[in-house]
PDB file of C-alpha atoms and ligand atoms in Angstrom:
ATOM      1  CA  UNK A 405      43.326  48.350 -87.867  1.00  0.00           C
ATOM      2  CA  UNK A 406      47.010  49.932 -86.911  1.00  0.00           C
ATOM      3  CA  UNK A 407      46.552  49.689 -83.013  1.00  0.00           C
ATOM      4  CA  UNK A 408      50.285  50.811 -80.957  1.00  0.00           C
ATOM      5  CA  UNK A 409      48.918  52.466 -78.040  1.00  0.00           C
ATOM      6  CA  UNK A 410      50.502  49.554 -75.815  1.00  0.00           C
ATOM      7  CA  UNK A 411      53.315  49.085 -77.380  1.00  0.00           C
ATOM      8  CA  UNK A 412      54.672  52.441 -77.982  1.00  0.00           C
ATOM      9  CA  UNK A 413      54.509  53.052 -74.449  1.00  0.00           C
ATOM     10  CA  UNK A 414      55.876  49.934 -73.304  1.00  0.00           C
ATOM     11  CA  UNK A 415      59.063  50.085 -75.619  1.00  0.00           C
ATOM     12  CA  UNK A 416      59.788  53.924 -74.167  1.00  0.00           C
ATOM     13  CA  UNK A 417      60.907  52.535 -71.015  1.00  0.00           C
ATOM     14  CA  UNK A 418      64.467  51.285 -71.419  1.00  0.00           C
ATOM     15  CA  UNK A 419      63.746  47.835 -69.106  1.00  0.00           C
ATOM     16  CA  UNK A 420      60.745  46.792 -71.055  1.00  0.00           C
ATOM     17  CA  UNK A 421      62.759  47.552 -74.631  1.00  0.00           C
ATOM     18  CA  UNK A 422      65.949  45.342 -73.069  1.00  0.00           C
ATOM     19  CA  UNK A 423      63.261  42.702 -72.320  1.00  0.00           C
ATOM     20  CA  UNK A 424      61.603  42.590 -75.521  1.00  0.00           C
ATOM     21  CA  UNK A 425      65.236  42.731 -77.450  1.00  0.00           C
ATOM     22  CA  UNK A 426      65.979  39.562 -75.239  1.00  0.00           C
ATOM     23  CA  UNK A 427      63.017  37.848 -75.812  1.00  0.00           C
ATOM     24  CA  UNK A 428      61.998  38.479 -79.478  1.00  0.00           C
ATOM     25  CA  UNK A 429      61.245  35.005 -81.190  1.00  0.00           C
ATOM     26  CA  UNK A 430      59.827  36.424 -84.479  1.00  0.00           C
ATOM     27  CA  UNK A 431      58.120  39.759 -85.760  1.00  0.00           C
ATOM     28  CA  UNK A 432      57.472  41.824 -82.320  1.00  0.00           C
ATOM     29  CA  UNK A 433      54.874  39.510 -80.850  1.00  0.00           C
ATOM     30  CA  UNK A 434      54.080  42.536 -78.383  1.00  0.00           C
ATOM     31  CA  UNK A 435      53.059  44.421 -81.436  1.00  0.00           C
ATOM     32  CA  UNK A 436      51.039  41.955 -82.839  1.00  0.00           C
ATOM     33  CA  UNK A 437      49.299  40.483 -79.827  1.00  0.00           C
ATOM     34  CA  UNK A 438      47.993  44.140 -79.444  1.00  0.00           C
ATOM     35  CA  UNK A 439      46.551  44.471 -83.207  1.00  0.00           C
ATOM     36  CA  UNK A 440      44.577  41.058 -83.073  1.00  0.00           C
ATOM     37  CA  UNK A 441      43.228  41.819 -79.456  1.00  0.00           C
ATOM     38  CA  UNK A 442      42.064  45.105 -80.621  1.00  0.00           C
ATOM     39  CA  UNK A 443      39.298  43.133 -83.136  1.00  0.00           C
ATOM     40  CA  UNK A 444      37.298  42.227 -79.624  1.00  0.00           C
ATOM     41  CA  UNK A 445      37.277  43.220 -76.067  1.00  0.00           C
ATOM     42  CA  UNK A 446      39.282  41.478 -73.302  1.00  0.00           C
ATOM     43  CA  UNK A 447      38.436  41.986 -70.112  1.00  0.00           C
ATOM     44  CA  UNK A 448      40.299  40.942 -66.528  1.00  0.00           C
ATOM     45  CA  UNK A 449      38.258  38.413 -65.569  1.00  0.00           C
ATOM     46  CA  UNK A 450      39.007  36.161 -68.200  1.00  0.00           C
ATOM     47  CA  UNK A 451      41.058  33.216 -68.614  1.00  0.00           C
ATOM     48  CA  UNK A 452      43.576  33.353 -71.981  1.00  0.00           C
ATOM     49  CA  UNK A 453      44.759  30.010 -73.086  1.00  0.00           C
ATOM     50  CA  UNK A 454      48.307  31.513 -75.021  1.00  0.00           C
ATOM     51  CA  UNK A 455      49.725  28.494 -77.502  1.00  0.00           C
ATOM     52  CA  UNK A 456      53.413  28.996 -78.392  1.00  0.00           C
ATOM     53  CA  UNK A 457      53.921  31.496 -76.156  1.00  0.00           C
ATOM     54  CA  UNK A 458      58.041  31.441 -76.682  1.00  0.00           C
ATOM     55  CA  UNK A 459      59.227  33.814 -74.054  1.00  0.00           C
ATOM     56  CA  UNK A 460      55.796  35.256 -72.875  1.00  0.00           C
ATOM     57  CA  UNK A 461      55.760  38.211 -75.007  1.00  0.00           C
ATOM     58  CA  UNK A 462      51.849  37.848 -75.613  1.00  0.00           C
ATOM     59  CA  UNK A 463      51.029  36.745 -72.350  1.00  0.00           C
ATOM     60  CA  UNK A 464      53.144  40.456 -70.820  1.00  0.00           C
ATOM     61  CA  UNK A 465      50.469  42.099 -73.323  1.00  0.00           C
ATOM     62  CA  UNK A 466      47.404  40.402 -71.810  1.00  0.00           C
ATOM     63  CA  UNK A 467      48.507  40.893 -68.601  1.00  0.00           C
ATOM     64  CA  UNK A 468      49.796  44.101 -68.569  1.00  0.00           C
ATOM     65  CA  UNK A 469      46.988  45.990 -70.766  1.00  0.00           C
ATOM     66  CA  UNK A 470      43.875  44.080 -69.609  1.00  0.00           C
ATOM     67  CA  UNK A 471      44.830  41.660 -66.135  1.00  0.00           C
ATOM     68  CA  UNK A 472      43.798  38.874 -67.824  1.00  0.00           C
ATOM     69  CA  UNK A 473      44.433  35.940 -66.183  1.00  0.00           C
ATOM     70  CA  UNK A 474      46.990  33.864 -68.909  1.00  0.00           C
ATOM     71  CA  UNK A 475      48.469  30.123 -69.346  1.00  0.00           C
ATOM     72  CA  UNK A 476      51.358  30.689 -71.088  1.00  0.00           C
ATOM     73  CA  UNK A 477      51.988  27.468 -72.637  1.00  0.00           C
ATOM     74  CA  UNK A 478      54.866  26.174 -75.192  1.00  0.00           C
ATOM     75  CA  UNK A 479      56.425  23.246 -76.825  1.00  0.00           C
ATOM     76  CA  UNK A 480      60.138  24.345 -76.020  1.00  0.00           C
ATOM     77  CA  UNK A 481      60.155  27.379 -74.115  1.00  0.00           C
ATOM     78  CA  UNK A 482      61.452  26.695 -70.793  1.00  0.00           C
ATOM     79  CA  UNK A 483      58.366  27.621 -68.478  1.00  0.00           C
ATOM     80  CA  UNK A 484      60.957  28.672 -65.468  1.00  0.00           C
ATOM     81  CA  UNK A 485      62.418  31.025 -67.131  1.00  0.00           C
ATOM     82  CA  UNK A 486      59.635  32.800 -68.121  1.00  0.00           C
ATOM     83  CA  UNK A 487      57.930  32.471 -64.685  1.00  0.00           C
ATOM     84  CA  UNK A 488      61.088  34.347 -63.325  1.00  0.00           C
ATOM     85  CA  UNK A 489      61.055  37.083 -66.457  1.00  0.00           C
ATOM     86  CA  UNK A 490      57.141  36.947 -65.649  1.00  0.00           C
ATOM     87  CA  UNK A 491      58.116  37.274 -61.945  1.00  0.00           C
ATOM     88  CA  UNK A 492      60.679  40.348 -62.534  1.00  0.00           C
ATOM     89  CA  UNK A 493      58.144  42.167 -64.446  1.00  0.00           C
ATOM     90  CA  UNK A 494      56.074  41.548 -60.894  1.00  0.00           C
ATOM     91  CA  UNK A 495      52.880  40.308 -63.194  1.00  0.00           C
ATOM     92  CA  UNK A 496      54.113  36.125 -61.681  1.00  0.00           C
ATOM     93  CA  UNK A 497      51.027  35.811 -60.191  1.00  0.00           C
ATOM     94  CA  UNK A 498      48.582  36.223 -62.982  1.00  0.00           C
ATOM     95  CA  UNK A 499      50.513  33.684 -65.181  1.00  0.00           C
ATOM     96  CA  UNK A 500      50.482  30.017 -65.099  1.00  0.00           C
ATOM     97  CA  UNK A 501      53.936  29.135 -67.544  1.00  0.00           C
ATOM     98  CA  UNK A 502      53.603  25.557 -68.772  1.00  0.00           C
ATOM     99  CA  UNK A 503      54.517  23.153 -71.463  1.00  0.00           C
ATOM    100  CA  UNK A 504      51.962  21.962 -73.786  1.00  0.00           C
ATOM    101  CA  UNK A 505      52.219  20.518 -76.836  1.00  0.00           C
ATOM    102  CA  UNK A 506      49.150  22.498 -78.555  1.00  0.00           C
ATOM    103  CA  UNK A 507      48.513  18.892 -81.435  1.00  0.00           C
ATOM    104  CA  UNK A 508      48.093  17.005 -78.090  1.00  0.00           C
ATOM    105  CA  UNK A 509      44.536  16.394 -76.319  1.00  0.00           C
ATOM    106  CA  UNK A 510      44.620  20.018 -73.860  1.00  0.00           C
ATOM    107  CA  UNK A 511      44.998  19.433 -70.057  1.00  0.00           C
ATOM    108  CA  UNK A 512      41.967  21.431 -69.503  1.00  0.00           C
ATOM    109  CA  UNK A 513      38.149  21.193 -68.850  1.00  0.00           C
ATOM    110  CA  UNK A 514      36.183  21.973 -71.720  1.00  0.00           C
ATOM    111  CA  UNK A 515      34.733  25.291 -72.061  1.00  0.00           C
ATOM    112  CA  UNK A 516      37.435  26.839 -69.307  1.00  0.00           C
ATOM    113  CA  UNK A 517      38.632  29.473 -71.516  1.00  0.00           C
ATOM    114  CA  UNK A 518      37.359  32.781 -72.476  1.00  0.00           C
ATOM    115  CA  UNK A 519      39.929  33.126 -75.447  1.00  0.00           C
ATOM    116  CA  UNK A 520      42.364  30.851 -77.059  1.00  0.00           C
ATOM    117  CA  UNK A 521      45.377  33.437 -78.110  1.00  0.00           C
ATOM    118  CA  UNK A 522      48.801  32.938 -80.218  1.00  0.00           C
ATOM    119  CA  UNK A 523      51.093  34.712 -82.190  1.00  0.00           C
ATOM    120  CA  UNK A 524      53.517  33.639 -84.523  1.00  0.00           C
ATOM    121  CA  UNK A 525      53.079  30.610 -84.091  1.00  0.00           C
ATOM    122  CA  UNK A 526      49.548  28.790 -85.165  1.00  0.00           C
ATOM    123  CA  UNK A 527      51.022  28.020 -88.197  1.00  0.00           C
ATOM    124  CA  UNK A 528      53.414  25.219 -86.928  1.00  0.00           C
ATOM    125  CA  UNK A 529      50.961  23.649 -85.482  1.00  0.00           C
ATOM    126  CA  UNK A 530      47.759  24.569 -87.078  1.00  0.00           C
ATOM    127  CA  UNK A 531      48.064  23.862 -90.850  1.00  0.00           C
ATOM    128  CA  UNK A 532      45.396  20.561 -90.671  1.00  0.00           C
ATOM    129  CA  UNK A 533      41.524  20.535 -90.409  1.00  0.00           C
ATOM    130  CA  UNK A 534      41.367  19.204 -87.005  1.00  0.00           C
ATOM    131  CA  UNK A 535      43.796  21.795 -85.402  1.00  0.00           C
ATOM    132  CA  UNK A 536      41.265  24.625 -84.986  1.00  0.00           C
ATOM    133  CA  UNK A 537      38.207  21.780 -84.559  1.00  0.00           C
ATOM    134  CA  UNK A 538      39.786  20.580 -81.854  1.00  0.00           C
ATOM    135  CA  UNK A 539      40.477  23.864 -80.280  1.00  0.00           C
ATOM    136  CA  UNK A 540      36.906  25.014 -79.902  1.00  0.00           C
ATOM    137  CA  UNK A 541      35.601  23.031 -77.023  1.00  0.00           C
ATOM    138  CA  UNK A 542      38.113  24.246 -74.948  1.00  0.00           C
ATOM    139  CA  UNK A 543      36.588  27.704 -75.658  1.00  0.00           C
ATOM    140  CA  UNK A 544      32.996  29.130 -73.658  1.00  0.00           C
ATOM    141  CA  UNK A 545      30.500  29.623 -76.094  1.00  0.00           C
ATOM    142  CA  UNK A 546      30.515  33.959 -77.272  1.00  0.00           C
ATOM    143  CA  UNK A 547      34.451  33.341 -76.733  1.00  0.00           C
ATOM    144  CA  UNK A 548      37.220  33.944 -79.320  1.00  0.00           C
ATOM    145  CA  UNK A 549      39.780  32.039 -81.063  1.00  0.00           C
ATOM    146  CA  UNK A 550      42.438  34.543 -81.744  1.00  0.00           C
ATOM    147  CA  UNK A 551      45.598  34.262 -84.000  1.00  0.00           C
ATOM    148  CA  UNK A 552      48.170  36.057 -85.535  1.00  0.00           C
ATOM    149  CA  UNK A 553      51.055  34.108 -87.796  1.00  0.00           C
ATOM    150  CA  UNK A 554      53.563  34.162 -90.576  1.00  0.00           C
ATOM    151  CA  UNK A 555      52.122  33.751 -94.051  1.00  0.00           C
ATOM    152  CA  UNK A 556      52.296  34.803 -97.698  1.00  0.00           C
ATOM    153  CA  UNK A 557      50.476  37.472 -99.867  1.00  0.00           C
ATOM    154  CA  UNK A 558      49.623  34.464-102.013  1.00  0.00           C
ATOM    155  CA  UNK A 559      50.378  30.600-101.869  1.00  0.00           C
ATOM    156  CA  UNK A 560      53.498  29.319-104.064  1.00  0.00           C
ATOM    157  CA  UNK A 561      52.031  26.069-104.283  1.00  0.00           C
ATOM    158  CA  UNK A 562      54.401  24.068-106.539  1.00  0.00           C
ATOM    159  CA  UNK A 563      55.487  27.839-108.005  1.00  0.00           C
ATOM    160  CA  UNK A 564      58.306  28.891-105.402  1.00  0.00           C
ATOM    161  CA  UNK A 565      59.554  32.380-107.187  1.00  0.00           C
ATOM    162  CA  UNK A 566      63.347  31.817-107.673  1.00  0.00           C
ATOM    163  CA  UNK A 567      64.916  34.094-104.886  1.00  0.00           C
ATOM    164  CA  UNK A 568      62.898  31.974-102.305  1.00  0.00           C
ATOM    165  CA  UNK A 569      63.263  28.410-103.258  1.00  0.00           C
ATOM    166  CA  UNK A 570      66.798  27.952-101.206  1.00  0.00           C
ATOM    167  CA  UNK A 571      64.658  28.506 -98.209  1.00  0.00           C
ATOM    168  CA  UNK A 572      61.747  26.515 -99.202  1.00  0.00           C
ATOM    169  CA  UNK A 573      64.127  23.554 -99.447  1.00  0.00           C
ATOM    170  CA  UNK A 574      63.147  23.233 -95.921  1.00  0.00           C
ATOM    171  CA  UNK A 575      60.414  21.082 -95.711  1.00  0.00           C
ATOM    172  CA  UNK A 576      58.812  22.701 -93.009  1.00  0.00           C
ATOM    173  CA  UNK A 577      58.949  26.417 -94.219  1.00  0.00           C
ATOM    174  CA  UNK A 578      56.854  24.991 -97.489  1.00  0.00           C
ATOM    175  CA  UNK A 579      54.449  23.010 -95.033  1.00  0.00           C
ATOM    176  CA  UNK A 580      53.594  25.870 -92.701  1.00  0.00           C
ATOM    177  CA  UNK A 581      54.435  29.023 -94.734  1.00  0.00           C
ATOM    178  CA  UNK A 582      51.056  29.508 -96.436  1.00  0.00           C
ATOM    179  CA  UNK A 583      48.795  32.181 -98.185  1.00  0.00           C
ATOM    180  CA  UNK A 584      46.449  33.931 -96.517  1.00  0.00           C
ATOM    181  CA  UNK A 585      43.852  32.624 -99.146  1.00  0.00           C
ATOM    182  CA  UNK A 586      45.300  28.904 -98.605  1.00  0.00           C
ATOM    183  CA  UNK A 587      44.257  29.571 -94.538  1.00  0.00           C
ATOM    184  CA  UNK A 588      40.790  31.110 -95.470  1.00  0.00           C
ATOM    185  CA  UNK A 589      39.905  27.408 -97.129  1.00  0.00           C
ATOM    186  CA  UNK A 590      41.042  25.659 -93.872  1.00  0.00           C
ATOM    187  CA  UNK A 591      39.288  28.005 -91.629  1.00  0.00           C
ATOM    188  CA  UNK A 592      36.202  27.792 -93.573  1.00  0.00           C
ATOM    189  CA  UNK A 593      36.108  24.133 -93.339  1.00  0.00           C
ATOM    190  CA  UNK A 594      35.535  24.564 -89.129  1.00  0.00           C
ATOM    191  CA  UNK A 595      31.771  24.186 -87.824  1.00  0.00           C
ATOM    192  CA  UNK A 596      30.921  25.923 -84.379  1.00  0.00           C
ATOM    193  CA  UNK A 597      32.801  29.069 -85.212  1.00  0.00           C
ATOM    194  CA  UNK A 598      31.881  32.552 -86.831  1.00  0.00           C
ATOM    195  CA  UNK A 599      35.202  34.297 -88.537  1.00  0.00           C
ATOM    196  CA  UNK A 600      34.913  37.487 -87.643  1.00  0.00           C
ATOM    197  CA  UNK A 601      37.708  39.164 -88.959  1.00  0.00           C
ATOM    198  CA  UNK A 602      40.749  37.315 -91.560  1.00  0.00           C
ATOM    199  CA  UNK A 603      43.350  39.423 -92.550  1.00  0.00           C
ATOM    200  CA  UNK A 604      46.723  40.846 -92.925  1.00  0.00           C
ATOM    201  CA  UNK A 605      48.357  42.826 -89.981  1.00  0.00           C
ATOM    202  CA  UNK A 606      48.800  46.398 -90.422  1.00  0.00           C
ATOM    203  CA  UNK A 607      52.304  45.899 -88.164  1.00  0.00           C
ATOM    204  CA  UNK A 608      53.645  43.516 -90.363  1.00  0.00           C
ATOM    205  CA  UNK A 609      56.663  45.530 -91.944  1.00  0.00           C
ATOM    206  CA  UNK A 610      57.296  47.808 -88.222  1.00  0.00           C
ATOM    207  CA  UNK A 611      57.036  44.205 -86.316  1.00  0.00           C
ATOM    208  CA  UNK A 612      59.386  43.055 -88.916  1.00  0.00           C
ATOM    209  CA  UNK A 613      61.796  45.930 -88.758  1.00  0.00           C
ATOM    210  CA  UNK A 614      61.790  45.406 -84.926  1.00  0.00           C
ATOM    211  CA  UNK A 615      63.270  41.903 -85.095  1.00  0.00           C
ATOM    212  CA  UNK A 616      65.537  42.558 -87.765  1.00  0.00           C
ATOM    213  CA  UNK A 617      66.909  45.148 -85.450  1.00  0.00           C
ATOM    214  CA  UNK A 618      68.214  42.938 -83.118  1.00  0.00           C
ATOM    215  CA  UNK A 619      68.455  40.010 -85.099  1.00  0.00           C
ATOM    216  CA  UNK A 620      72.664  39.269 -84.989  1.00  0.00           C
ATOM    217  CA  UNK A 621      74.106  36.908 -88.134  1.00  0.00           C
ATOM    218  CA  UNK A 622      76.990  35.923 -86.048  1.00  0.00           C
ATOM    219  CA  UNK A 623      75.729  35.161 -82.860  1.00  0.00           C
ATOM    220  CA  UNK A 624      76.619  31.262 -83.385  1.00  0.00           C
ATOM    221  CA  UNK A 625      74.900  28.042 -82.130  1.00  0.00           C
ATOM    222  CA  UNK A 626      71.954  29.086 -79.823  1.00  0.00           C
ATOM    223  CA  UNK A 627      69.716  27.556 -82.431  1.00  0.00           C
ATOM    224  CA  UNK A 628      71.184  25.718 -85.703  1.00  0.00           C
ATOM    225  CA  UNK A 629      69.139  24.856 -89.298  1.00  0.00           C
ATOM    226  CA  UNK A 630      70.930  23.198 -91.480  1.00  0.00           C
ATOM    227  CA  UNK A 631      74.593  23.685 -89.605  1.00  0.00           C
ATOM    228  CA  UNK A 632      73.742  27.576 -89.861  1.00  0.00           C
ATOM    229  CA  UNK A 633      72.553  30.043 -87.292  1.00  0.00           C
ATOM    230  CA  UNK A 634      68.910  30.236 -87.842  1.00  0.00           C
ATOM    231  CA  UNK A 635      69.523  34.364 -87.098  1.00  0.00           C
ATOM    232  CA  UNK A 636      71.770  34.605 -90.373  1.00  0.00           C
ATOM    233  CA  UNK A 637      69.374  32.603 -91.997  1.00  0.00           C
ATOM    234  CA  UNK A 638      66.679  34.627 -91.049  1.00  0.00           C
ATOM    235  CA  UNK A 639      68.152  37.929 -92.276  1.00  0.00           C
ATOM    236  CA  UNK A 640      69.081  36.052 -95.699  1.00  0.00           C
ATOM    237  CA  UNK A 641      65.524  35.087 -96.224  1.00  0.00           C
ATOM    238  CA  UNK A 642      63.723  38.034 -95.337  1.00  0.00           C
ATOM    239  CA  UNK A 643      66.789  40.213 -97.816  1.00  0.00           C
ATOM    240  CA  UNK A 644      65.822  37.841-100.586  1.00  0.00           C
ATOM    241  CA  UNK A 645      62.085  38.208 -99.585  1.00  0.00           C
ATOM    242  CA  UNK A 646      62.720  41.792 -99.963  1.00  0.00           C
ATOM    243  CA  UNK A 647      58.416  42.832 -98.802  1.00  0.00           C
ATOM    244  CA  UNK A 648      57.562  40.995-102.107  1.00  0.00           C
ATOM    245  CA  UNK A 649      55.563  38.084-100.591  1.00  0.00           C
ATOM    246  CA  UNK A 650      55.792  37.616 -96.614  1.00  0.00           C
ATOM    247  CA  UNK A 651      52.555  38.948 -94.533  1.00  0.00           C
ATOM    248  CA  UNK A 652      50.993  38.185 -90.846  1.00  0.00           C
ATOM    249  CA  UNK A 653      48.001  36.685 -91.190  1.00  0.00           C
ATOM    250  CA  UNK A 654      45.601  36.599 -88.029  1.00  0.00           C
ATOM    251  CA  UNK A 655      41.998  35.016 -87.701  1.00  0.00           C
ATOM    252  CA  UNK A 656      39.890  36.342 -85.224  1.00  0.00           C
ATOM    253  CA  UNK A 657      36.846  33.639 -84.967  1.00  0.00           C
ATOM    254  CA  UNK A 658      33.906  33.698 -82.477  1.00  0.00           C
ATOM    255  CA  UNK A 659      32.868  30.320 -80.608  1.00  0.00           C
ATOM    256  CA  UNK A 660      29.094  29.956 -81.179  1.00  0.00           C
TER     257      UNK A 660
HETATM  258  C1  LIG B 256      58.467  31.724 -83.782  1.00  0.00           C
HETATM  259  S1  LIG B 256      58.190  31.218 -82.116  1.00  0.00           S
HETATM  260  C2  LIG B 256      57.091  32.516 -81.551  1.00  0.00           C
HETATM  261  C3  LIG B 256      57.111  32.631 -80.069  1.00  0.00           C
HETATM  262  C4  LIG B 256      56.237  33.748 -79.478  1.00  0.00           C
HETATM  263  N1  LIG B 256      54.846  33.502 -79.657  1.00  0.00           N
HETATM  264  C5  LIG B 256      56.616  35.098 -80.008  1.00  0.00           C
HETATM  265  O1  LIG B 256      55.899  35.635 -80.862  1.00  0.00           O
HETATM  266  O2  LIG B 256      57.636  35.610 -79.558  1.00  0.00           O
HETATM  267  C6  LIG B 256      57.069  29.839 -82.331  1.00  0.00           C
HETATM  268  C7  LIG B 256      56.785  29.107 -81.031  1.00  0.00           C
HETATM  269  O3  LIG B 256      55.872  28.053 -81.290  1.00  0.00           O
HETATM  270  C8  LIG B 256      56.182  26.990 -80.404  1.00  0.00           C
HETATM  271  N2  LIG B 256      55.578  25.744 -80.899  1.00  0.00           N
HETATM  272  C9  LIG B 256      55.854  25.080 -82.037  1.00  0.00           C
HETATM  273  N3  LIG B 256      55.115  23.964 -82.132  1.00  0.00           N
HETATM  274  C10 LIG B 256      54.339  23.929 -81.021  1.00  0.00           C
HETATM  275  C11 LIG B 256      53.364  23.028 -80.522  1.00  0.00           C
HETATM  276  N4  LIG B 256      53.033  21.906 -81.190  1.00  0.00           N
HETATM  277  N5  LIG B 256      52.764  23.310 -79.354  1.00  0.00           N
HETATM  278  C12 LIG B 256      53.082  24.430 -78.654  1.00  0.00           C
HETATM  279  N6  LIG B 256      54.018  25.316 -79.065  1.00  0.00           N
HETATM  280  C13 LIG B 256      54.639  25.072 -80.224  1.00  0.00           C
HETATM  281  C14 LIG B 256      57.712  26.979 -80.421  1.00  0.00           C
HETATM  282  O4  LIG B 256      58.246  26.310 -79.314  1.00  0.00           O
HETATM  283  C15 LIG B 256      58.027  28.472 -80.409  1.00  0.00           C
HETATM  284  O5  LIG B 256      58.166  28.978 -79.110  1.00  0.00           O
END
C-alpha cells in the first residue's frame, strides 16, 4: 500500500526538505515511517516507543501526522541534538530523545506502550529469536509492533552473487542484510503476537532515490568503514546492486 500523503506535503516546504536532507540516515525514513503506519491506526493518545530513531525522522512523522506522544530512543544518535531539531520544529514537547540500547533490558514498565515503531533499523539489532520476544511485554495487549528495514528479495546464504560479495566482506552487512523469507522464519518463531501484515515497501526505490540524492562520495570522515567514507561506499553498493536484490522489508505484528 503506496501511502505519500504526509510526505509529499512535508517535503514541499523548503525548511522541512533542508531538514530531512540533513538528517537522512538511510532510505527516507519519513517515507517509510508513513507506509508501515498506514497498515493500522495511530491515534494521539498513544505512547510510541521509536528504536533507532537516528535523527528523529520517524518520531517528526508520529508527531506531526497523528500527536502521538514518542520516545525517540538510539544507540548513537546524540539525543540533544535532536531535542533541539525536535525543539525548532516546535513539536519538543511531545518527544522524550534518549539513548537506549534496544538488545538491553528496556527502562520501561511493562505494557507502557501502545506501539513499538522503527525504521531502518530493526535489522541491526533484531536478527535473533529473542529480539522481538523480548519486545512484546513492553507492548499493551491489541498494540502493534511495527517495523520497516533493509533486506533482500531473497537470502544469499553462502551464494553472494559476484557484484555484491566486496560488500558482503563486511561481516555485519552478511549478518543483518537478510531476505524477506529468512525474517518470515524468525518472526514466525514469536508466541504472543499475530503478523498482520509482512512485506516489501512500495517506497522502496523513491525512498532510495531520495537518499541517493543527497548522498555526497566526497564528503570525508564524518563516518569511516573500512578507511572509506561510508557515503561513497554506499553509492558503490547500491550502483553494483543496481534494483537486482535490495528491498524494505516491514512487519506489522499485533500484541495479543
Ligand atoms: C541506518 S540508521 C537509521 C536511522 C533512522 N531510523 C532513519 O531511518 O533515519 C540505523 C540506526 O540504528 C541505531 N542502532 C543500531 N543498533 C542499535 C541498538 N542496539 N539500539 C538502538 N539503536 C541502534 C543506530 O545508532 C542508527 O541510528
Amino acid at each position: 500500500m503506496m501511502n505519500n500523503t504526509f510526505i509529499d506535503k512535508f517535503m514541499s516546504d523548503e525548511k522541512n526538505l533542508a531538514f530531512l536532507n540533513a538528517t537522512m540516515w538511510g532510505p527516507n525514513g519519513i517515507r517509510q515511517a508513513e507506509e508501515l503506519a498506514s497498515h493500522f491506526t495511530i491515534t494521539k493518545d498513544m505512547k510510541i516507543l521509536d528504536l533507532g530513531c537516528g535523527m528523529g525522522l520517524s518520531a517528526v512523522y508520529l508527531v506531526q501526522a497523528y500527536g502521538a506522544e514518542v520516545f525517540a530512543t538510539d544507540l548513537y544518535a546524540d539525543p540533544t541534538e535532536n531535542h533541539e531539531n525536535f525543539q525548532a520544529l516546535g513539536i519538543a514537547d511531545k518527544i522524550v530523545s534518549m539513548i537506549l540500547d534496544a538488545t538491553q533490558p528496556l527502562p520501561f514498565a511493562k505494557s507502557y506502550f501502545d506501539v513499538i515503531f522503527s525504521v531502518g533499523a530493526y535489522n541491526m539489532f533484531g536478527d535473533n529469536e529473542e529480539m522481538l520476544t523480548n519486545l512484546i511485554p513492553y507492548v499493551k495487549k491489541g498494540g502493534y509492533i511495527a517495523v520497516a528495514f533493509p533486506g533482500l528479495k531473497y537470502d544469499f546464504g553462502g551464494n553472494v552473487p559476484q557484484e555484491m560479495q566486496p560488500f558482503w566482506e563486511v561481516p555485519e552487512v552478511a549478518r543483518y542484510v537478510r531476505g524477506i523469507e529468512w525474517w518470515r522464519n524468525l518472526f514466525n518463531k514469536a508466541d504472543g503476537i499475530e503478523i498482520i501484515n509482512l512485506s516489501e515497501q512500495a517506497c522502496h526505490d523513491v525512498a532510495w532515490d531520495e537518499y541517493i540524492a543527497i548522498l555526497d562520495p566526497k564528503k570525508g570522515e564524518k563516518f569511516t568503514l573500512d578507511a572509506e567514507c561510508v557515503d561513497k561506499w554506499t553509492l558503490d553498493m547500491k550502483t553494483a546492486e543496481d534494483g537486482k536484490y535490495f528491498n524494505t522489508i516491514q512487519l506489522i505484528a499485533k500484541v495479543l
